Short mmCIF file of C-alpha atoms in Angstrom, two decimals:
data_model
loop_
_atom_site.label_atom_id
_atom_site.label_comp_id
_atom_site.label_asym_id
_atom_site.label_seq_id
_atom_site.Cartn_x
_atom_site.Cartn_y
_atom_site.Cartn_z
CA MET A 1 112.35 79.46 91.40
CA LYS A 2 109.06 78.76 93.10
CA PHE A 3 106.35 81.40 92.78
CA GLY A 4 102.80 81.85 94.06
CA ILE A 5 99.95 84.33 93.59
CA VAL A 6 97.96 85.57 96.58
CA ILE A 7 95.68 88.25 97.97
CA PHE A 8 96.73 89.74 101.29
CA PRO A 9 93.54 90.80 103.08
CA SER A 10 93.40 93.95 105.25
CA LYS A 11 95.66 94.35 108.27
CA LYS A 12 92.62 93.80 110.49
CA LEU A 13 91.87 90.39 108.97
CA GLN A 14 95.56 89.45 108.88
CA ASP A 15 95.85 90.27 112.60
CA LEU A 16 92.79 88.11 113.34
CA ALA A 17 94.18 85.22 111.27
CA ASN A 18 97.60 85.52 112.91
CA SER A 19 96.10 85.26 116.40
CA TYR A 20 95.24 81.65 115.44
CA ARG A 21 98.10 80.95 113.03
CA LYS A 22 100.61 81.71 115.76
CA ARG A 23 99.51 78.55 117.54
CA TYR A 24 98.08 76.38 114.79
CA ASP A 25 99.91 77.06 111.53
CA PRO A 26 103.56 76.04 111.03
CA HIS A 27 103.70 78.50 108.10
CA TYR A 28 103.05 81.41 110.48
CA ALA A 29 106.56 82.85 110.17
CA LEU A 30 106.98 82.06 106.46
CA ILE A 31 104.23 84.18 104.88
CA PRO A 32 101.60 86.69 106.04
CA PRO A 33 97.95 85.53 106.10
CA HIS A 34 96.73 85.21 102.53
CA LEU A 35 94.09 83.96 100.11
CA THR A 36 95.84 81.80 97.49
CA LEU A 37 94.88 82.51 93.88
CA LYS A 38 97.50 80.16 92.47
CA GLY A 39 99.52 77.68 94.50
CA PRO A 40 103.30 77.21 94.17
CA PHE A 41 104.67 76.84 90.62
CA ASP A 42 108.20 76.58 89.25
CA VAL A 43 109.41 79.01 86.62
CA SER A 44 112.74 80.66 85.82
CA GLU A 45 113.59 84.26 86.70
CA GLU A 46 113.52 84.98 82.97
CA GLN A 47 109.99 83.70 82.49
CA ILE A 48 108.62 85.52 85.51
CA LYS A 49 108.94 88.94 83.87
CA GLU A 50 106.69 87.83 81.06
CA ILE A 51 104.24 86.28 83.52
CA ALA A 52 104.19 89.52 85.56
CA GLU A 53 103.25 91.45 82.41
CA LYS A 54 100.40 89.03 81.77
CA LEU A 55 99.22 89.39 85.37
CA HIS A 56 99.11 93.18 84.93
CA GLY A 57 96.83 92.48 81.97
CA VAL A 58 94.56 90.30 84.12
CA ALA A 59 94.45 92.88 86.95
CA LYS A 60 93.50 95.64 84.54
CA ARG A 61 90.40 93.73 83.40
CA PHE A 62 88.86 93.51 86.90
CA ASN A 63 87.55 96.07 89.34
CA PRO A 64 88.30 96.02 93.07
CA LEU A 65 85.98 93.45 94.64
CA HIS A 66 84.07 92.96 97.87
CA ILE A 67 84.95 89.91 99.89
CA ASN A 68 82.81 88.56 102.69
CA VAL A 69 84.29 86.39 105.46
CA PRO A 70 81.38 84.94 107.45
CA LYS A 71 83.09 82.38 109.70
CA PHE A 72 85.68 79.67 110.14
CA SER A 73 85.50 76.40 108.26
CA SER A 74 87.55 73.22 107.72
CA PHE A 75 88.61 70.97 104.84
CA GLN A 76 87.94 67.89 106.94
CA PRO A 77 87.74 65.01 106.04
CA VAL A 78 90.04 65.86 103.07
CA ASN A 79 92.66 67.33 105.39
CA ASN A 80 92.98 69.00 108.80
CA VAL A 81 93.14 72.56 107.52
CA ILE A 82 91.11 75.20 109.39
CA TYR A 83 90.47 78.46 107.57
CA LEU A 84 88.57 81.70 107.42
CA LYS A 85 85.92 81.01 104.83
CA VAL A 86 85.76 83.59 102.04
CA GLU A 87 82.34 83.59 100.42
CA PRO A 88 82.83 82.38 96.83
CA THR A 89 81.69 85.08 94.40
CA GLN A 90 81.59 85.23 90.65
CA GLU A 91 84.32 87.91 90.66
CA LEU A 92 86.72 85.74 92.68
CA GLN A 93 85.93 82.78 90.45
CA ASP A 94 86.52 84.89 87.33
CA ILE A 95 89.87 86.19 88.60
CA HIS A 96 90.96 82.68 89.49
CA GLU A 97 89.98 81.45 86.03
CA ALA A 98 91.72 84.36 84.31
CA ILE A 99 94.96 83.46 86.12
CA ASP A 100 94.49 79.74 85.41
CA ALA A 101 93.95 80.58 81.74
CA LEU A 102 97.54 81.91 81.57
CA GLN A 103 98.54 78.25 81.93
CA ILE A 104 101.48 78.94 84.21
CA GLY A 105 102.90 75.73 85.66
CA GLU A 106 100.34 73.00 86.26
CA THR A 107 96.64 73.64 86.52
CA SER A 108 95.29 72.89 89.98
CA GLU A 109 93.52 69.57 90.39
CA TYR A 110 91.31 71.01 93.12
CA SER A 111 88.30 73.23 92.58
CA PHE A 112 88.85 76.79 93.80
CA VAL A 113 87.67 77.28 97.40
CA PRO A 114 88.66 80.80 98.44
CA HIS A 115 90.00 80.71 102.00
CA ILE A 116 92.56 82.11 104.43
CA THR A 117 94.30 79.29 106.31
CA VAL A 118 94.60 79.73 110.08
CA GLY A 119 95.59 76.17 111.06
CA GLN A 120 97.22 73.24 109.27
CA LYS A 121 99.21 70.06 109.86
CA LEU A 122 97.10 69.48 112.95
CA SER A 123 96.61 66.01 114.40
CA ASN A 124 93.05 64.70 114.33
CA ASP A 125 92.70 65.48 118.04
CA GLU A 126 94.10 69.00 117.69
CA HIS A 127 91.83 69.63 114.74
CA SER A 128 88.76 68.51 116.68
CA ASP A 129 89.67 70.61 119.70
CA VAL A 130 90.48 73.80 117.79
CA TYR A 131 87.75 73.59 115.21
CA GLY A 132 85.21 72.60 117.86
CA SER A 133 85.98 75.76 119.79
CA ILE A 134 85.91 78.24 116.88
CA ARG A 135 83.37 76.81 114.44
CA MET A 136 80.46 78.54 116.16
CA GLN A 137 82.24 81.89 116.27
CA MET A 138 80.87 84.40 113.76
CA VAL A 139 83.39 86.59 111.96
CA ASN A 140 81.12 88.50 109.57
CA HIS A 141 83.92 90.57 108.10
CA GLU A 142 83.61 92.47 104.83
CA GLU A 143 86.20 94.39 102.90
CA VAL A 144 87.26 95.59 99.48
CA VAL A 145 90.26 93.94 97.84
CA ASP A 146 92.00 96.13 95.29
CA ARG A 147 95.24 94.22 94.57
CA PHE A 148 97.03 90.89 94.47
CA HIS A 149 100.66 89.88 94.66
CA LEU A 150 103.18 87.61 92.97
CA LEU A 151 105.60 86.04 95.48
CA TYR A 152 108.70 83.86 95.33
CA GLN A 153 110.03 81.43 97.88
CA LEU A 154 113.46 81.64 99.50
CA GLU A 155 115.59 78.63 100.44
CA ASN A 156 114.35 78.77 104.04
CA GLY A 157 110.74 78.34 102.89
CA SER A 158 109.71 81.97 103.47
CA TRP A 159 108.11 84.12 100.76
CA THR A 160 109.12 87.54 99.39
CA VAL A 161 106.86 89.72 97.25
CA TYR A 162 108.01 90.14 93.65
CA GLU A 163 105.26 92.43 92.42
CA THR A 164 101.87 93.97 93.18
CA PHE A 165 98.97 94.10 90.70
CA ARG A 166 96.14 96.58 91.25
CA PHE A 167 92.71 95.84 89.86
CA GLY A 168 91.66 98.26 87.19
CA LYS A 169 95.22 99.54 86.69
CA GLU A 170 97.72 98.83 83.93
CA MET B 1 99.50 101.99 110.77
CA LYS B 2 103.24 101.64 110.57
CA PHE B 3 104.81 101.60 107.12
CA GLY B 4 108.33 101.24 105.72
CA ILE B 5 110.01 101.42 102.31
CA VAL B 6 112.59 98.81 101.30
CA ILE B 7 114.43 97.15 98.45
CA PHE B 8 114.39 93.35 98.47
CA PRO B 9 117.61 92.18 96.80
CA SER B 10 117.74 89.08 94.60
CA LYS B 11 116.80 85.67 95.96
CA LYS B 12 120.49 84.74 95.88
CA LEU B 13 121.46 87.62 98.17
CA GLN B 14 118.42 87.08 100.41
CA ASP B 15 119.38 83.43 100.83
CA LEU B 16 122.94 84.44 101.75
CA ALA B 17 121.67 87.04 104.25
CA ASN B 18 119.21 84.56 105.77
CA SER B 19 121.93 81.98 106.38
CA TYR B 20 123.29 84.50 108.95
CA ARG B 21 120.03 86.13 110.01
CA LYS B 22 118.65 82.76 111.07
CA ARG B 23 121.14 82.73 113.93
CA TYR B 24 121.93 86.39 114.52
CA ASP B 25 118.88 88.51 113.70
CA PRO B 26 115.74 88.39 115.86
CA HIS B 27 113.82 89.96 112.93
CA TYR B 28 114.55 86.88 110.79
CA ALA B 29 110.94 85.66 110.78
CA LEU B 30 109.35 89.13 110.60
CA ILE B 31 110.61 90.41 107.24
CA PRO B 32 112.73 89.10 104.34
CA PRO B 33 116.30 90.45 103.98
CA HIS B 34 116.08 94.06 102.79
CA LEU B 35 117.80 97.36 102.19
CA THR B 36 115.83 100.06 104.04
CA LEU B 37 115.11 103.21 102.04
CA LYS B 38 112.87 104.70 104.72
CA GLY B 39 112.51 103.35 108.26
CA PRO B 40 109.15 102.84 110.02
CA PHE B 41 106.69 105.75 109.88
CA ASP B 42 103.10 106.12 111.09
CA VAL B 43 100.37 107.16 108.68
CA SER B 44 96.70 106.33 108.29
CA GLU B 45 95.34 103.91 105.70
CA GLU B 46 93.77 106.93 103.99
CA GLN B 47 97.05 108.78 103.63
CA ILE B 48 98.93 105.77 102.34
CA LYS B 49 97.11 105.77 99.01
CA GLU B 50 98.31 109.29 98.34
CA ILE B 51 101.83 108.37 99.43
CA ALA B 52 101.80 105.31 97.13
CA GLU B 53 100.92 107.57 94.20
CA LYS B 54 103.83 109.85 95.06
CA LEU B 55 106.16 106.85 95.27
CA HIS B 56 105.08 105.77 91.78
CA GLY B 57 106.14 109.25 90.70
CA VAL B 58 109.55 108.82 92.34
CA ALA B 59 110.06 105.34 90.82
CA LYS B 60 109.24 106.63 87.36
CA ARG B 61 112.05 109.19 87.53
CA PHE B 62 114.79 106.61 88.10
CA ASN B 63 116.24 103.80 86.03
CA PRO B 64 117.03 100.33 87.39
CA LEU B 65 120.35 100.57 89.21
CA HIS B 66 123.41 98.44 89.82
CA ILE B 67 124.23 97.63 93.41
CA ASN B 68 127.53 96.27 94.57
CA VAL B 69 127.88 94.30 97.79
CA PRO B 70 131.60 93.90 98.49
CA LYS B 71 131.63 92.47 102.03
CA PHE B 72 130.23 92.47 105.55
CA SER B 73 130.52 95.46 107.83
CA SER B 74 129.33 96.65 111.26
CA PHE B 75 127.92 99.80 112.85
CA GLN B 76 130.12 99.32 115.89
CA PRO B 77 130.69 101.32 118.09
CA VAL B 78 127.30 102.99 117.41
CA ASN B 79 125.49 99.67 117.77
CA ASN B 80 126.08 95.92 117.36
CA VAL B 81 124.50 95.59 113.94
CA ILE B 82 126.33 93.45 111.35
CA TYR B 83 125.33 93.93 107.75
CA LEU B 84 126.08 93.29 104.12
CA LYS B 85 127.62 96.55 102.97
CA VAL B 86 126.01 98.02 99.87
CA GLU B 87 128.41 100.36 98.09
CA PRO B 88 126.91 103.85 98.34
CA THR B 89 126.27 105.22 94.87
CA GLN B 90 124.89 108.50 93.62
CA GLU B 91 121.75 106.71 92.34
CA LEU B 92 120.99 105.14 95.73
CA GLN B 93 121.60 108.49 97.41
CA ASP B 94 119.33 110.24 94.91
CA ILE B 95 116.52 107.73 95.41
CA HIS B 96 116.82 108.05 99.16
CA GLU B 97 116.68 111.83 98.91
CA ALA B 98 113.71 111.75 96.53
CA ILE B 99 111.79 109.65 99.06
CA ASP B 100 112.90 111.87 101.96
CA ALA B 101 111.74 114.91 99.99
CA LEU B 102 108.16 113.59 100.14
CA GLN B 103 108.38 114.47 103.86
CA ILE B 104 106.48 111.40 105.02
CA GLY B 105 106.62 111.05 108.80
CA GLU B 106 109.83 112.26 110.38
CA THR B 107 113.04 112.77 108.47
CA SER B 108 115.75 110.38 109.58
CA GLU B 109 118.36 111.79 111.92
CA TYR B 110 120.98 109.41 110.57
CA SER B 111 122.85 109.76 107.34
CA PHE B 112 121.91 107.14 104.75
CA VAL B 113 124.20 104.10 104.86
CA PRO B 114 122.79 101.53 102.44
CA HIS B 115 123.00 98.08 104.03
CA ILE B 116 121.31 94.70 104.45
CA THR B 117 121.24 93.70 108.11
CA VAL B 118 122.31 90.13 108.91
CA GLY B 119 122.74 90.42 112.69
CA GLN B 120 121.39 92.72 115.40
CA LYS B 121 120.70 92.95 119.13
CA LEU B 122 123.91 91.01 119.69
CA SER B 123 125.82 91.22 122.96
CA ASN B 124 129.28 92.74 122.71
CA ASP B 125 130.82 89.27 122.92
CA GLU B 126 128.52 87.80 120.28
CA HIS B 127 129.22 90.76 118.02
CA SER B 128 132.97 90.31 118.38
CA ASP B 129 132.78 86.59 117.71
CA VAL B 130 130.50 86.77 114.71
CA TYR B 131 131.97 89.84 113.10
CA GLY B 132 135.49 88.58 113.74
CA SER B 133 134.73 85.43 111.79
CA ILE B 134 133.01 87.02 108.77
CA ARG B 135 134.66 90.40 108.36
CA MET B 136 137.46 88.99 106.21
CA GLN B 137 135.05 87.10 103.98
CA MET B 138 134.63 88.69 100.55
CA VAL B 139 131.14 88.74 99.08
CA ASN B 140 131.71 90.70 95.86
CA HIS B 141 128.13 90.42 94.72
CA GLU B 142 126.64 92.64 92.02
CA GLU B 143 123.11 92.88 90.79
CA VAL B 144 120.53 95.15 89.19
CA VAL B 145 117.67 96.45 91.32
CA ASP B 146 114.56 97.36 89.35
CA ARG B 147 111.92 97.89 92.06
CA PHE B 148 111.20 98.83 95.66
CA HIS B 149 108.31 98.09 98.00
CA LEU B 150 106.04 99.82 100.50
CA LEU B 151 105.30 97.59 103.51
CA TYR B 152 103.08 97.76 106.58
CA GLN B 153 103.51 96.13 109.94
CA LEU B 154 101.05 93.70 111.53
CA GLU B 155 100.35 93.52 115.26
CA ASN B 156 102.77 90.60 115.66
CA GLY B 157 105.65 92.75 114.33
CA SER B 158 105.82 91.08 110.90
CA TRP B 159 105.61 93.02 107.63
CA THR B 160 103.30 92.61 104.64
CA VAL B 161 103.89 94.25 101.25
CA TYR B 162 101.37 96.93 100.30
CA GLU B 163 102.72 97.84 96.90
CA THR B 164 105.60 97.47 94.45
CA PHE B 165 107.18 100.35 92.53
CA ARG B 166 109.23 99.63 89.43
CA PHE B 167 111.94 102.05 88.37
CA GLY B 168 111.19 103.73 85.08
CA LYS B 169 107.52 102.72 85.19
CA GLU B 170 104.42 104.78 86.01
#
């Protein structure tokens, strides 16, 4: 089964992200807006119980953290993904590293850029149009994140939550 | 904010349900296949933390439970909902009552009929056609359920998981 690890931001930020995702993200109906901590990995249903226990251990070691979302950004020229930029902080970096250190599946080849995707699989023209119109828009959103989630993917490509992990809790 | 409490069955059963929901359930893209323990209720973000604590208390009092899904059924003539019938058991009834006893929002006016919806908002003709073709099909699926989830609804009607509660765990 394919699993992933994400933070769901507040309803307010999810609603904002969805107002763009609806038009610009083909994954709109497959998963709520999210900040990916670990991208898709394949493990068996047996193994996932052990991994979930380890993730409880990781969550326990961290406190709830502030995240700051200043504005939109883009991965261009690497790809045509537009996202809500989440200010990289030491806490986010540490959590990402703690999860990576569990050595589940393959380690990501990309450096960790915390973000919430709002548009992807756009043509170059679409990307220019959309990003051109929202890049100057300030978001300046702050919130406290107190949990993350382990998800699995169904055959239709959509994601269901397996378990929640609260920071500072066993 | 609007919240709900559900059980997500195994991936296998979700995939089966989705193969029908894709065509017959307008909620297909809004929420994964689920067994509703408590329908939508309105509470503030403040209150939900207290409710989540109480739900941990409920979960702790129960052991993981077997569910048995023999076949498809329908709520006709009450409404045109087609569902995977979940055999009512004392455990399911007890869990439902324990959640109801928390007196969150309004108490349901319907008796508890555990089910996983696969089709709804069908015209009478559609209902007859679809139900006629699957009612004789045996499902005979059994599994163990070891958790339930508290969800909230976004502005677009889709649902995000707030928290997981594992039976037998604090």
